[in-house]
């Protein structure tokens, strides 16, 4: 089973960018559905994006699709979430999660491996 660890969070100002990393261990990230989620204080966790590393297809929540992108570096076993034009409402803990080998985002698979999260704070 793959394990994942997030990194790259921080404090930025409105309009700035951050790149979050989701690094895999225990297995390569060659063919997994990998999702990014976020949870703000007092709010429910929400899914914001997903990439199928096997075919590169990706999906984004409407609130971020024009500002966020995902990519994969297979040599580093890492999935990235590039966040541009950040807004205060993007402030949250961000988590990545991986499903099983061979999974695809469009099948909405169960996500079995979760990281500990990384905090993103956007000041106005």
PDB file of N, CA, C and O in Angstrom, residues 17-47:
ATOM      1  N   UNK A  17       1.258  32.583  -5.092  1.00  0.00           N
ATOM      2  CA  UNK A  17       1.154  31.170  -5.477  1.00  0.00           C
ATOM      3  C   UNK A  17       1.882  30.279  -4.483  1.00  0.00           C
ATOM      4  O   UNK A  17       2.790  30.717  -3.766  1.00  0.00           O
ATOM      5  N   UNK A  18       1.471  29.033  -4.463  1.00  0.00           N
ATOM      6  CA  UNK A  18       2.147  27.985  -3.706  1.00  0.00           C
ATOM      7  C   UNK A  18       2.075  26.699  -4.513  1.00  0.00           C
ATOM      8  O   UNK A  18       1.122  26.484  -5.281  1.00  0.00           O
ATOM      9  N   UNK A  19       3.064  25.848  -4.304  1.00  0.00           N
ATOM     10  CA  UNK A  19       3.016  24.514  -4.894  1.00  0.00           C
ATOM     11  C   UNK A  19       3.102  23.486  -3.770  1.00  0.00           C
ATOM     12  O   UNK A  19       4.092  23.442  -3.035  1.00  0.00           O
ATOM     13  N   UNK A  20       2.070  22.700  -3.672  1.00  0.00           N
ATOM     14  CA  UNK A  20       2.042  21.623  -2.689  1.00  0.00           C
ATOM     15  C   UNK A  20       2.538  20.335  -3.325  1.00  0.00           C
ATOM     16  O   UNK A  20       2.300  20.083  -4.510  1.00  0.00           O
ATOM     17  N   UNK A  21       3.219  19.533  -2.515  1.00  0.00           N
ATOM     18  CA  UNK A  21       3.726  18.252  -2.976  1.00  0.00           C
ATOM     19  C   UNK A  21       3.071  17.124  -2.203  1.00  0.00           C
ATOM     20  O   UNK A  21       2.825  17.241  -1.000  1.00  0.00           O
ATOM     21  N   UNK A  22       2.825  16.050  -2.904  1.00  0.00           N
ATOM     22  CA  UNK A  22       2.307  14.825  -2.297  1.00  0.00           C
ATOM     23  C   UNK A  22       3.269  13.715  -2.720  1.00  0.00           C
ATOM     24  O   UNK A  22       3.266  13.291  -3.883  1.00  0.00           O
ATOM     25  N   UNK A  23       4.107  13.290  -1.781  1.00  0.00           N
ATOM     26  CA  UNK A  23       5.153  12.322  -2.096  1.00  0.00           C
ATOM     27  C   UNK A  23       4.756  10.932  -1.626  1.00  0.00           C
ATOM     28  O   UNK A  23       4.235  10.765  -0.518  1.00  0.00           O
ATOM     29  N   UNK A  24       5.043   9.951  -2.462  1.00  0.00           N
ATOM     30  CA  UNK A  24       4.657   8.576  -2.171  1.00  0.00           C
ATOM     31  C   UNK A  24       5.839   7.767  -1.664  1.00  0.00           C
ATOM     32  O   UNK A  24       6.971   7.971  -2.080  1.00  0.00           O
ATOM     33  N   UNK A  25       5.548   6.852  -0.786  1.00  0.00           N
ATOM     34  CA  UNK A  25       6.536   5.863  -0.351  1.00  0.00           C
ATOM     35  C   UNK A  25       5.837   4.517  -0.243  1.00  0.00           C
ATOM     36  O   UNK A  25       4.616   4.441  -0.167  1.00  0.00           O
ATOM     37  N   UNK A  26       6.609   3.452  -0.276  1.00  0.00           N
ATOM     38  CA  UNK A  26       6.032   2.120  -0.214  1.00  0.00           C
ATOM     39  C   UNK A  26       5.638   1.586  -1.577  1.00  0.00           C
ATOM     40  O   UNK A  26       5.427   0.389  -1.730  1.00  0.00           O
ATOM     41  N   UNK A  27       5.509   2.455  -2.534  1.00  0.00           N
ATOM     42  CA  UNK A  27       5.159   2.064  -3.891  1.00  0.00           C
ATOM     43  C   UNK A  27       5.383   3.270  -4.792  1.00  0.00           C
ATOM     44  O   UNK A  27       5.393   4.403  -4.311  1.00  0.00           O
ATOM     45  N   UNK A  28       5.516   3.041  -6.070  1.00  0.00           N
ATOM     46  CA  UNK A  28       5.604   4.177  -6.982  1.00  0.00           C
ATOM     47  C   UNK A  28       4.207   4.722  -7.228  1.00  0.00           C
ATOM     48  O   UNK A  28       3.200   4.054  -6.994  1.00  0.00           O
ATOM     49  N   UNK A  29       4.158   5.948  -7.713  1.00  0.00           N
ATOM     50  CA  UNK A  29       2.888   6.622  -7.999  1.00  0.00           C
ATOM     51  C   UNK A  29       2.502   6.428  -9.459  1.00  0.00           C
ATOM     52  O   UNK A  29       1.835   7.273 -10.030  1.00  0.00           O
ATOM     53  N   UNK A  30       2.883   5.320 -10.056  1.00  0.00           N
ATOM     54  CA  UNK A  30       2.775   5.200 -11.500  1.00  0.00           C
ATOM     55  C   UNK A  30       1.344   5.054 -12.010  1.00  0.00           C
ATOM     56  O   UNK A  30       1.074   5.379 -13.159  1.00  0.00           O
ATOM     57  N   UNK A  31       0.446   4.572 -11.212  1.00  0.00           N
ATOM     58  CA  UNK A  31      -0.906   4.313 -11.716  1.00  0.00           C
ATOM     59  C   UNK A  31      -1.909   4.356 -10.564  1.00  0.00           C
ATOM     60  O   UNK A  31      -2.475   3.341 -10.178  1.00  0.00           O
ATOM     61  N   UNK A  32      -2.133   5.551 -10.063  1.00  0.00           N
ATOM     62  CA  UNK A  32      -3.040   5.752  -8.938  1.00  0.00           C
ATOM     63  C   UNK A  32      -3.937   6.956  -9.186  1.00  0.00           C
ATOM     64  O   UNK A  32      -3.541   7.898  -9.875  1.00  0.00           O
ATOM     65  N   UNK A  33      -5.101   6.923  -8.605  1.00  0.00           N
ATOM     66  CA  UNK A  33      -5.908   8.131  -8.479  1.00  0.00           C
ATOM     67  C   UNK A  33      -5.438   8.838  -7.211  1.00  0.00           C
ATOM     68  O   UNK A  33      -5.439   8.240  -6.138  1.00  0.00           O
ATOM     69  N   UNK A  34      -5.038  10.083  -7.356  1.00  0.00           N
ATOM     70  CA  UNK A  34      -4.540  10.866  -6.229  1.00  0.00           C
ATOM     71  C   UNK A  34      -5.373  12.141  -6.124  1.00  0.00           C
ATOM     72  O   UNK A  34      -5.464  12.903  -7.085  1.00  0.00           O
ATOM     73  N   UNK A  35      -5.965  12.332  -4.988  1.00  0.00           N
ATOM     74  CA  UNK A  35      -6.824  13.496  -4.799  1.00  0.00           C
ATOM     75  C   UNK A  35      -6.254  14.484  -3.805  1.00  0.00           C
ATOM     76  O   UNK A  35      -5.481  14.118  -2.920  1.00  0.00           O
ATOM     77  N   UNK A  36      -6.639  15.737  -3.976  1.00  0.00           N
ATOM     78  CA  UNK A  36      -6.329  16.778  -3.000  1.00  0.00           C
ATOM     79  C   UNK A  36      -7.639  17.240  -2.367  1.00  0.00           C
ATOM     80  O   UNK A  36      -8.639  17.448  -3.067  1.00  0.00           O
ATOM     81  N   UNK A  37      -7.587  17.418  -1.066  1.00  0.00           N
ATOM     82  CA  UNK A  37      -8.736  17.861  -0.290  1.00  0.00           C
ATOM     83  C   UNK A  37      -8.296  19.010   0.596  1.00  0.00           C
ATOM     84  O   UNK A  37      -7.101  19.197   0.836  1.00  0.00           O
ATOM     85  N   UNK A  38      -9.255  19.753   1.090  1.00  0.00           N
ATOM     86  CA  UNK A  38      -8.929  20.797   2.047  1.00  0.00           C
ATOM     87  C   UNK A  38     -10.036  20.906   3.070  1.00  0.00           C
ATOM     88  O   UNK A  38     -11.191  20.558   2.806  1.00  0.00           O
ATOM     89  N   UNK A  39      -9.646  21.388   4.234  1.00  0.00           N
ATOM     90  CA  UNK A  39     -10.618  21.587   5.303  1.00  0.00           C
ATOM     91  C   UNK A  39     -10.264  22.843   6.064  1.00  0.00           C
ATOM     92  O   UNK A  39      -9.170  22.959   6.622  1.00  0.00           O
ATOM     93  N   UNK A  40     -11.197  23.770   6.051  1.00  0.00           N
ATOM     94  CA  UNK A  40     -11.032  25.013   6.794  1.00  0.00           C
ATOM     95  C   UNK A  40     -11.671  24.850   8.170  1.00  0.00           C
ATOM     96  O   UNK A  40     -12.576  24.029   8.342  1.00  0.00           O
ATOM     97  N   UNK A  41     -11.236  25.635   9.142  1.00  0.00           N
ATOM     98  CA  UNK A  41     -11.814  25.535  10.488  1.00  0.00           C
ATOM     99  C   UNK A  41     -13.325  25.714  10.467  1.00  0.00           C
ATOM    100  O   UNK A  41     -13.847  26.645   9.843  1.00  0.00           O
ATOM    101  N   UNK A  42     -14.023  24.800  11.093  1.00  0.00           N
ATOM    102  CA  UNK A  42     -15.469  24.900  11.182  1.00  0.00           C
ATOM    103  C   UNK A  42     -16.209  24.456   9.940  1.00  0.00           C
ATOM    104  O   UNK A  42     -17.434  24.564   9.878  1.00  0.00           O
ATOM    105  N   UNK A  43     -15.465  23.988   8.944  1.00  0.00           N
ATOM    106  CA  UNK A  43     -16.102  23.568   7.701  1.00  0.00           C
ATOM    107  C   UNK A  43     -15.807  22.100   7.424  1.00  0.00           C
ATOM    108  O   UNK A  43     -14.851  21.532   7.944  1.00  0.00           O
ATOM    109  N   UNK A  44     -16.625  21.517   6.582  1.00  0.00           N
ATOM    110  CA  UNK A  44     -16.415  20.136   6.203  1.00  0.00           C
ATOM    111  C   UNK A  44     -15.255  20.030   5.205  1.00  0.00           C
ATOM    112  O   UNK A  44     -14.958  20.970   4.466  1.00  0.00           O
ATOM    113  N   UNK A  45     -14.652  18.857   5.175  1.00  0.00           N
ATOM    114  CA  UNK A  45     -13.611  18.617   4.197  1.00  0.00           C
ATOM    115  C   UNK A  45     -14.215  18.594   2.793  1.00  0.00           C
ATOM    116  O   UNK A  45     -15.306  18.042   2.594  1.00  0.00           O
ATOM    117  N   UNK A  46     -13.514  19.179   1.845  1.00  0.00           N
ATOM    118  CA  UNK A  46     -13.998  19.189   0.468  1.00  0.00           C
ATOM    119  C   UNK A  46     -12.910  18.712  -0.479  1.00  0.00           C
ATOM    120  O   UNK A  46     -11.730  19.020  -0.305  1.00  0.00           O
ATOM    121  N   UNK A  47     -13.328  17.960  -1.468  1.00  0.00           N
ATOM    122  CA  UNK A  47     -12.396  17.532  -2.495  1.00  0.00           C
ATOM    123  C   UNK A  47     -12.223  18.638  -3.511  1.00  0.00           C
ATOM    124  O   UNK A  47     -13.202  19.257  -3.938  1.00  0.00           O
TER     125      UNK A  47
END
